Amino acid sequence: MAHQCKLYILEDTISGYRNDFSIYSLSLFGFANPLFSSRSSFRLSNKGIGPTYDNSAKRMFSVKTMPMSDLVGTSTGEAVAAKDGKNCGNSPKPFAFNKQRKRVKTFASQGSIKCKLDNMFSGQIVDSCRADIRVSAHKNVNIVNSSEVLAREGQKEAESFESLTSSSAVDGKQESETGIKQKQRSRNRKKKDETSESQSSTNNILAKSSQKDKNPNGLSQQVSENSSAANTTTEQINLSQTPLASPKKKTSRSRKKQVKIFDGLPKPEEVVDEAPSSNKSVQQPKRPTVNGFKSIKLKPLYPPVGKSVVVVESQTKAKVIQRYLGDMYEVIPSYGHVRDLAARSGAVRPDDDFSIVWEVPSPAWTHLKSMKVAISGADNLILASDPDREGEAIAWHVIEMLQQQDALRKDITVARVTFHEITESAVKSALQTPRNIDVNLVHAYLARRALDYLIGFNISPLLWRKLPGCQSAGRVQSAALALVCDREMEIEEFKPQEYWKVEATFSSKRASSLSSNYLVPSYLSRFGSLKLIQLSIGSETEAKIIQQIASASNFNVTGVKRNKVNKNPPTPYITSTLQQDAASKLNFTPAYTMKLAQKLYEGVEFSDGNAAGLITYMRTDGLHISDEAVKEICSLITERYGLDYVASSPRKLSKKAKNAQEAHEAIRPTDIRRLPSMLVGDLDEDSLKLYTLIWARTVACQMEAAKFDQIQLDIGNDDGSILFRASCSTISFPGFRSVYEDNETNSIRDVETEASGRGELYNILNNLKQGDRLSLCNIELKQHRTEPPLRYSEASLVKKLEELGIGRPSTYASTIKVLHDRNYVTTKSGVLLPEFRGRMVSAFLSHYFTEVMDYSFTADMETELDNVSGGFTEWKGLLRDYWTRFRNYSDRAGKVHTHQVEKMLEKTFGNFLFSSVPDEDRTCPSCLEGTLIFKVSRFGAGYFIGCDQHPKCKFIAKTLYGEEEEDDAPQSDSIVEEPKLLGTHPTSGEKVLLKGGPYGSYVQLGEDRTGYAPKRASVSQIKDVNSITIKDALNLLRYPILLGNHPVDGRPVVIKISRVGFTIRHRRNIAPVPKGFPPNNITMEKAVELLSGPDVRRCGRPKGLPKQEEEAVED
């Protein structure tokens, strides 16, 4: 017997989040029970209602939200303020203006309680709703959200239910009132007057809502409409803030509690829209826009509507677009991001609801000032940064910073436009369809930055402590490093196997009529009943047995097989395939390829004075091409190659790689009729080659397939125990290959050149028939060994990352660059070799952060981050779930002692570390008592094999320096086991000693003693350490030498000696002395010249400033 149950939305006070609630049912027994057997709590977010994140779930990140429109009658595209997570200020809020912000260089994206209360109603615009952005995050103040849904039946059950929840509601009310009263103490009398007006206005709104939403069956109008799927629009009231209609006796009491939250708030401005509702008396509040202005529906901005300022990312792009738009538009560059995540610990605060601290680089203030001046007299601000996540974030940062400086007037229109190619038609078309900032893309940006920061700035300090000299780790960076290191481990563990191939050549009278000197090559494909594979013949003995049998046999043609093969054209380029092809055909690195592609996208100025972008946006994983572009491509193919070469139907392509988003078009020329030869003189050689590669690939993708005629002959002996096979193919229709034979593509010619006589071989095989007798001319045995897997090149690593779904198109090149910069990998002969430092980092992370280093986990995380971009996953919920698990790994790894790490690395790389030690027991050859072990230097650069009896025994067998440190590493004969007395100082009489250290040998003046730091100097400049004399040592101990005071600031300039050579130092500037230049010849003038040269670097930090941790790089 089915029974009815009623649903209640209860505030979830256990989790501590006032905008979480749980669904309960009132059973017939009069007790409130959870609707589901497990705890089912939900969260109100800016996209709707979704379940809270259970930290025990391992990888279930995705949240399928219930659209807010189903609950409050708003449209799905509506941006609802102050409902994202715990604090409204933490959501990207370019729509919340702050007219009273001060100019500071560090900001926290953390909202105040005032912003949350001002946005109590999702449909109202509150001018005074400002996110207080400060260096330190505000203390969160919870708000009472007493949301109830009561059914008409069960009045007594409803009353008992209210009694159950009254205590928590009172506690929350007191907490909320306390926070508000603290804020009221600093307000003047005028504010108090405005507060009373706001309170009365809010009372009226709530009273009308309670009365008008009642319907005959006792349910609120909102709930009734949702259950019946009615489309009537009602007053839009935030469900998380305002109670729905309930029985009359309870409604007034609930309303009274709710109104007290508004004490002290200014009266909100009510903007009325004509709603398509049958009830004409209901006033519909106007929806807020993303950028905070009253008009959410933006009008076309072309043709010009007043004076407009267009913000793009680069100066080159600004110049090109300015030519298209004329004087009514001023195009200015932002030069990338105007602010960035603070490069120090604490920039992302998980304990404060993932609030974020931003910093503004010094150059950005100049760019912001230019923007502020430009928009002072403008009617429109148009944000035209790149059409991706980073571009959306740049636009958001620009708005936030201009608001911070009080630079945006109320009457100015702020719009976002995107275009995928920089052409006049594309730019003007984009201006005709402006939009607001995509909050989901900004959320995705924030999630990625926060996630990469949390990983980098928690793992990197561990590396610094446990593995000195290892600089950083990151989400994508570490996965890419693991691929390289795992492949190296596979190669080391690979054991080659021997195998043999049997090849024979035949001739026939029929073949001789065509060419008397040509032989038919073939290979053994079957012996006896065994079909041969690669390792079938495992020894020379087996191969010779086959040779003997074959030599004594007669052969004829036992089978002829002919078929036609089509080879489809390649797909158009996406980011990864462009990088791979440029690497294999042009020998360009991914980073260099992206640099050239960026220049082609932003545009060039032609010799005739015009300018245009040459290719579409180059960071994409989409394969589709616009219909207009396809028509132009097909038209060019018809004109240039003929109608037979055009594909029978336009090719519609889609990406099959994991996590492909396909938000943009494939990479193609903006004008396919702009031939490569037309750009000679306008582009440099490498840029022209890359453009030619893109042009040819784009044309080829819409051409017919290449067609081949293939023939295969089986040649067997009389009893059929031996079978040889010969095959050949020839082109019958070139199809798309014609574009690579075009004169336009000479610079990137990639046609498979037919070997000499290949066509003739096909004719010979084609003239042979089944039963024709063949003569065995020669039989050859060839020995082979299986090869280990190939090391990754930069191109193949990009391909592997794409296959696994790790990273995004925009991060591949930067990820590989970081691995090089950190000295984790080096490139030799076109392949990536892991340095031992990189292998240690990978082993450490794989051992102590197993889940983080798992390839599938990293790929799944990319999927979840893409879901954030699509609005399917709440970004802070994703971060909470991940952070809970990651913190456990980090805490456990932090408790591991360095000796445990050394033992783990010694076990993992034992064969490599002790390969040169003759004694398997690893007995120390110096003291004969200790055992050689792997040690990590405390000073950061050295990893060495030493005696475990240190300091009693100071023997060092091997110092493990990376090959990138060859100039820094000591020579093989530079290890000094015991201090060597060179002599005494002629003035002080102190001993001059030659000693060995973790960075190599050095000379020291005086002996070690407590409280005294003897003077030391590196001897890295001397090749043969054993040849050092007392004269050499005294010369080295003269440094540092004061050259004088700098002519500009009067600060001292000194010349010092380090383990990498002589350097000039002035304040924080360090300039190397050129190799081969005698340091004794350095004058003050020469030192000043070197300090102003390109090789100068800065180090250290100004005295008194806090130490900054090194930024960990991700993507």
XYZ file of N, CA and C in Angstrom, residues 1-154:
462
model
N 0.857 -1.187 0.000
C 0.000 0.000 0.000
C 0.892 1.236 0.000
N 0.741 1.993 -1.057
C 1.583 3.196 -1.174
C 1.116 4.262 -0.208
N 2.028 5.005 0.326
C 1.666 6.105 1.204
C 2.303 7.375 0.690
N 1.648 8.467 1.017
C 2.147 9.765 0.574
C 3.220 10.260 1.533
N 4.150 10.993 0.979
C 5.171 11.625 1.812
C 5.359 13.055 1.365
N 5.748 13.871 2.259
C 5.907 15.300 1.977
C 7.373 15.658 2.106
N 7.824 16.576 1.267
C 9.246 16.941 1.189
C 9.501 18.217 1.967
N 10.600 18.219 2.682
C 10.998 19.421 3.411
C 12.448 19.719 3.054
N 12.719 20.981 2.892
C 14.101 21.410 2.637
C 14.642 21.996 3.932
N 15.544 21.276 4.549
C 16.093 21.688 5.827
C 17.475 22.280 5.651
N 17.723 23.292 6.447
C 19.081 23.867 6.446
C 20.029 22.858 7.063
N 21.115 22.613 6.371
C 22.115 21.659 6.833
C 23.140 22.393 7.679
N 22.974 22.311 8.971
C 23.872 23.049 9.868
C 25.079 22.221 10.260
N 25.062 20.952 9.900
C 26.193 20.108 10.281
C 27.434 20.476 9.502
N 27.237 20.679 8.191
C 28.407 20.948 7.335
C 28.984 22.318 7.542
N 28.222 23.228 8.171
C 28.740 24.571 8.381
C 28.478 25.506 7.245
N 27.814 25.070 6.201
C 27.519 25.931 5.060
C 26.038 26.256 5.081
N 25.701 27.504 5.209
C 24.309 27.899 5.345
C 23.539 27.801 4.039
N 24.229 27.599 2.922
C 23.495 27.447 1.686
C 23.467 25.979 1.256
N 23.718 25.056 2.198
C 23.497 23.645 1.965
C 22.175 23.251 2.612
N 21.487 22.298 2.047
C 20.263 21.838 2.666
C 20.087 20.365 2.366
N 19.243 19.717 3.120
C 18.973 18.306 2.933
C 17.484 18.104 2.698
N 17.166 17.043 1.988
C 15.766 16.735 1.718
C 15.305 15.661 2.698
N 14.241 15.962 3.427
C 13.660 15.036 4.395
C 12.211 14.765 4.016
N 11.690 13.685 4.469
C 10.276 13.389 4.266
C 9.611 13.173 5.614
N 8.342 13.571 5.709
C 7.558 13.301 6.910
C 6.790 12.008 6.685
N 7.132 10.999 7.411
C 6.448 9.719 7.245
C 5.091 9.774 7.927
N 4.310 8.769 7.702
C 2.988 8.708 8.326
C 3.087 8.508 9.831
N 4.301 8.168 10.277
C 4.473 7.978 11.713
C 4.807 9.280 12.425
N 4.857 10.372 11.651
C 5.049 11.676 12.265
C 6.475 12.011 12.607
N 7.447 11.364 11.947
C 8.854 11.662 12.244
C 9.573 12.004 10.950
N 10.445 13.007 11.011
C 11.171 13.444 9.814
C 12.333 12.499 9.540
N 12.267 11.814 8.417
C 13.316 10.863 8.023
C 13.993 11.331 6.759
N 15.269 10.983 6.574
C 15.911 11.301 5.290
C 15.186 10.602 4.156
N 15.104 11.299 3.040
C 14.393 10.748 1.895
C 15.142 9.570 1.308
N 16.476 9.588 1.405
C 17.281 8.501 0.895
C 17.989 7.826 2.055
N 18.365 6.587 1.818
C 19.012 5.845 2.897
C 20.345 6.437 3.280
N 21.034 6.970 2.337
C 22.302 7.639 2.620
C 22.072 9.132 2.749
N 23.026 9.797 3.348
C 22.893 11.236 3.524
C 22.900 11.926 2.174
N 21.825 12.629 1.851
C 21.700 13.291 0.544
C 21.526 14.770 0.769
N 22.604 15.493 0.767
C 22.537 16.931 0.967
C 22.825 17.640 -0.332
N 22.286 18.833 -0.432
C 22.376 19.567 -1.685
C 22.919 20.954 -1.440
N 23.425 21.547 -2.507
C 24.003 22.878 -2.427
C 23.347 23.768 -3.459
N 23.084 24.995 -3.050
C 22.622 25.992 -4.007
C 23.843 26.688 -4.599
N 24.006 26.616 -5.909
C 25.110 27.302 -6.580
C 24.546 28.260 -7.589
N 25.429 28.947 -8.295
C 24.967 29.935 -9.259
C 24.326 29.281 -10.479
N 24.425 27.941 -10.597
C 23.778 27.269 -11.711
C 22.579 26.449 -11.274
N 22.342 26.301 -9.998
C 21.176 25.547 -9.576
C 21.455 24.775 -8.329
N 20.840 23.621 -8.192
C 20.961 22.804 -7.001
C 21.688 21.529 -7.365
N 22.709 21.179 -6.618
C 23.439 19.945 -6.854
C 23.867 19.365 -5.538
N 24.244 18.105 -5.506
C 24.632 17.476 -4.239
C 25.938 18.034 -3.722
N 26.069 18.052 -2.405
C 27.353 18.436 -1.823
C 28.358 17.340 -2.121
N 29.638 17.674 -1.986
C 30.682 16.727 -2.348
C 31.054 15.907 -1.138
N 30.986 14.609 -1.300
C 31.358 13.698 -0.236
C 32.844 13.397 -0.350
N 33.593 13.766 0.689
C 35.044 13.624 0.604
C 35.482 12.174 0.529
N 34.605 11.250 0.910
C 34.991 9.848 0.831
C 34.943 9.317 -0.573
N 34.261 10.012 -1.450
C 34.221 9.580 -2.855
C 35.583 9.790 -3.464
N 36.049 8.822 -4.203
C 37.426 8.926 -4.674
C 37.564 9.763 -5.917
N 36.734 9.502 -6.918
C 36.916 10.232 -8.171
C 35.608 10.762 -8.719
N 34.567 10.760 -7.922
C 33.286 11.246 -8.440
C 33.196 12.733 -8.243
N 33.675 13.481 -9.220
C 33.691 14.929 -9.129
C 32.436 15.546 -9.734
N 31.956 14.972 -10.856
C 30.926 15.633 -11.640
C 29.642 15.768 -10.846
N 29.000 16.884 -11.028
C 27.726 17.141 -10.377
C 26.749 17.578 -11.442
N 25.715 16.829 -11.620
C 24.676 17.227 -12.565
C 23.680 18.072 -11.807
N 23.687 19.373 -12.034
C 22.887 20.277 -11.244
C 21.477 20.366 -11.783
N 20.568 20.708 -10.875
C 19.200 20.988 -11.260
C 19.109 22.464 -11.569
N 18.668 22.843 -12.754
C 18.658 24.266 -13.117
C 17.874 25.098 -12.134
N 18.407 26.248 -11.796
C 17.734 27.154 -10.880
C 16.395 27.598 -11.436
N 16.281 27.590 -12.770
C 15.033 28.040 -13.363
C 13.883 27.138 -12.968
N 14.161 25.866 -12.657
C 13.101 24.969 -12.253
C 12.570 25.308 -10.871
N 13.335 26.090 -10.106
C 12.935 26.381 -8.736
C 12.404 27.787 -8.553
N 13.020 28.745 -9.191
C 12.629 30.128 -8.939
C 12.110 30.831 -10.168
N 11.970 30.124 -11.254
C 11.373 30.731 -12.422
C 12.294 31.578 -13.253
N 13.598 31.503 -13.007
C 14.524 32.303 -13.804
C 14.958 31.496 -15.003
N 15.478 32.188 -15.987
C 15.972 31.503 -17.175
C 17.324 30.884 -16.881
N 17.669 29.856 -17.653
C 18.925 29.152 -17.398
C 20.130 30.003 -17.708
N 19.985 30.981 -18.550
C 21.131 31.820 -18.884
C 21.341 32.945 -17.914
N 20.490 33.041 -16.877
C 20.572 34.168 -15.970
C 21.724 34.000 -15.000
N 22.459 35.052 -14.801
C 23.554 35.031 -13.831
C 23.010 35.453 -12.480
N 23.137 34.602 -11.484
C 22.601 34.888 -10.165
C 23.752 35.228 -9.245
N 23.666 36.362 -8.625
C 24.786 36.842 -7.804
C 24.741 36.200 -6.437
N 25.892 36.138 -5.797
C 26.033 35.792 -4.391
C 25.500 34.422 -4.061
N 25.656 33.435 -4.956
C 25.195 32.098 -4.633
C 26.228 31.044 -5.014
N 27.485 31.396 -5.022
C 28.514 30.443 -5.428
C 29.314 30.026 -4.215
N 29.046 28.832 -3.714
C 29.832 28.337 -2.603
C 29.493 29.056 -1.326
N 30.508 29.330 -0.548
C 30.326 29.864 0.783
C 30.264 31.368 0.812
N 30.960 32.016 -0.097
C 30.999 33.472 -0.131
C 30.774 33.956 -1.542
N 29.965 34.962 -1.666
C 29.702 35.453 -3.015
C 30.936 36.095 -3.614
N 31.770 36.643 -2.774
C 32.938 37.306 -3.324
C 33.928 36.383 -3.953
N 33.829 35.106 -3.618
C 34.762 34.170 -4.206
C 34.389 33.759 -5.609
N 33.157 34.008 -6.018
C 32.813 33.740 -7.403
C 33.360 34.860 -8.258
N 33.673 34.579 -9.518
C 34.162 35.671 -10.376
C 33.046 36.666 -10.573
N 33.179 37.875 -10.052
C 32.097 38.817 -10.031
C 32.476 40.110 -10.698
N 32.628 40.084 -12.022
C 32.807 41.362 -12.701
C 31.546 42.186 -12.659
N 30.450 41.586 -12.147
C 29.193 42.316 -12.108
C 29.020 43.093 -10.811
N 29.914 42.960 -9.844
C 29.775 43.677 -8.585
C 30.751 44.839 -8.573
N 30.241 46.059 -8.621
C 31.121 47.232 -8.700
C 31.530 47.670 -7.303
N 32.681 48.238 -7.213
C 33.141 48.834 -5.971
C 33.603 50.244 -6.291
N 32.821 51.204 -5.905
C 33.163 52.593 -6.204
C 34.088 53.204 -5.163
N 34.406 52.436 -4.105
C 35.216 53.013 -3.038
C 36.504 52.227 -2.821
N 36.922 51.416 -3.825
C 38.143 50.645 -3.649
C 39.373 51.526 -3.725
N 40.380 51.124 -2.992
C 41.649 51.840 -3.037
C 42.625 51.082 -3.921
N 43.579 51.839 -4.477
C 44.562 51.220 -5.365
C 45.623 50.528 -4.528
N 45.608 49.216 -4.571
C 46.617 48.427 -3.887
C 47.109 47.383 -4.859
N 48.200 46.744 -4.520
C 48.823 45.827 -5.464
C 48.535 44.368 -5.147
N 47.791 44.098 -4.102
C 47.459 42.727 -3.783
C 45.993 42.665 -3.421
N 45.271 41.713 -3.978
C 43.833 41.631 -3.773
C 43.452 40.200 -3.463
N 42.473 40.064 -2.603
C 41.926 38.740 -2.327
C 40.519 38.684 -2.872
N 40.239 37.655 -3.627
C 38.905 37.510 -4.195
C 37.997 36.917 -3.139
N 37.652 37.731 -2.156
C 36.873 37.264 -1.018
C 35.778 38.271 -0.740
N 34.552 37.836 -0.752
C 33.438 38.763 -0.601
C 33.035 38.962 0.839
N 32.404 40.077 1.123
C 31.939 40.371 2.467
C 30.502 39.952 2.632
N 30.034 39.962 3.851
C 28.652 39.614 4.137
C 27.703 40.600 3.492
N 28.129 41.845 3.339
C 27.260 42.867 2.756
C 26.897 42.525 1.320
N 27.886 42.042 0.566
C 27.600 41.683 -0.816
C 26.600 40.550 -0.878
N 26.725 39.606 0.051
C 25.822 38.463 0.026
C 24.403 38.891 0.339
N 24.238 39.809 1.321
C 22.899 40.229 1.694
C 22.279 41.127 0.642
N 23.092 41.965 0.026
C 22.560 42.855 -1.007
C 21.998 42.081 -2.180
N 22.542 40.887 -2.415
C 22.063 40.081 -3.525
C 21.072 39.019 -3.041
N 20.321 39.350 -1.994
C 19.375 38.392 -1.458
C 18.377 37.950 -2.496
N 17.984 38.876 -3.362
C 17.045 38.533 -4.418
C 17.804 38.434 -5.720
N 17.665 37.271 -6.382
C 18.456 37.034 -7.582
C 18.088 37.950 -8.716
N 16.893 38.510 -8.721
C 16.484 39.329 -9.843
C 16.708 40.793 -9.639
N 17.257 41.216 -8.523
C 17.433 42.636 -8.261
C 18.875 43.053 -8.469
N 19.040 44.289 -8.834
C 20.374 44.875 -8.994
C 20.605 45.808 -7.822
N 21.638 45.571 -7.106
C 21.931 46.397 -5.946
C 23.211 47.157 -6.241
N 23.078 48.457 -6.410
C 24.252 49.250 -6.796
C 25.321 49.212 -5.729
N 24.889 49.063 -4.477
C 25.868 49.122 -3.400
C 26.495 47.778 -3.096
N 26.145 46.761 -3.893
C 26.748 45.443 -3.671
C 28.178 45.455 -4.170
N 29.107 45.500 -3.261
C 30.516 45.584 -3.637
C 31.273 44.464 -2.947
N 32.145 43.837 -3.688
C 32.998 42.804 -3.101
C 34.210 43.473 -2.492
N 34.356 43.354 -1.174
C 35.496 43.982 -0.500
C 36.739 43.150 -0.754
N 37.576 43.622 -1.658
C 38.777 42.882 -2.026
C 39.958 43.461 -1.268
N 40.544 42.645 -0.435
C 41.658 43.111 0.406
C 42.761 42.079 0.388
N 43.856 42.444 1.038
C 44.981 41.528 1.081
C 44.621 40.294 1.875
N 43.951 40.455 2.995
C 43.553 39.321 3.809
C 42.071 39.071 3.627
N 41.697 37.809 3.662
C 40.300 37.459 3.432
C 39.464 37.832 4.643
N 38.181 38.199 4.393
C 37.281 38.540 5.466
C 36.824 37.293 6.202
N 36.405 37.512 7.412
C 35.822 36.419 8.167
C 34.427 36.147 7.628
N 34.138 34.889 7.427
C 32.843 34.539 6.860
C 31.757 34.636 7.920
N 30.634 35.202 7.522
C 29.484 35.309 8.416
C 28.347 34.529 7.804
N 27.844 33.559 8.519
C 26.796 32.722 7.962
C 25.459 33.443 7.973
N 24.601 33.075 7.047
C 23.271 33.667 6.908
C 22.233 32.596 7.164
N 21.157 32.968 7.837
C 20.086 32.025 8.088
C 19.308 31.814 6.806
N 19.185 30.580 6.382
C 18.406 30.240 5.196
C 17.307 29.265 5.625
N 16.209 29.760 6.047
C 15.147 28.897 6.541
C 14.155 28.663 5.424
N 14.456 27.723 4.520
C 13.611 27.440 3.371
C 12.734 26.242 3.663
N 11.431 26.396 3.486
C 10.500 25.325 3.801
C 9.544 25.116 2.639
N 9.185 23.879 2.422
C 8.143 23.547 1.450
C 7.133 22.675 2.178
N 5.979 23.221 2.471
C 4.970 22.513 3.255
C 3.792 22.134 2.378
N 3.283 20.947 2.523
C 2.128 20.506 1.755
C 0.840 20.920 2.460
N -0.259 20.879 1.673
C -1.552 21.261 2.242
C -1.958 20.268 3.320
N -1.764 18.952 3.070
C -2.100 17.961 4.084
C -1.023 17.929 5.156
N -1.390 17.395 6.289
C -0.415 17.211 7.371
C -0.064 18.502 8.069
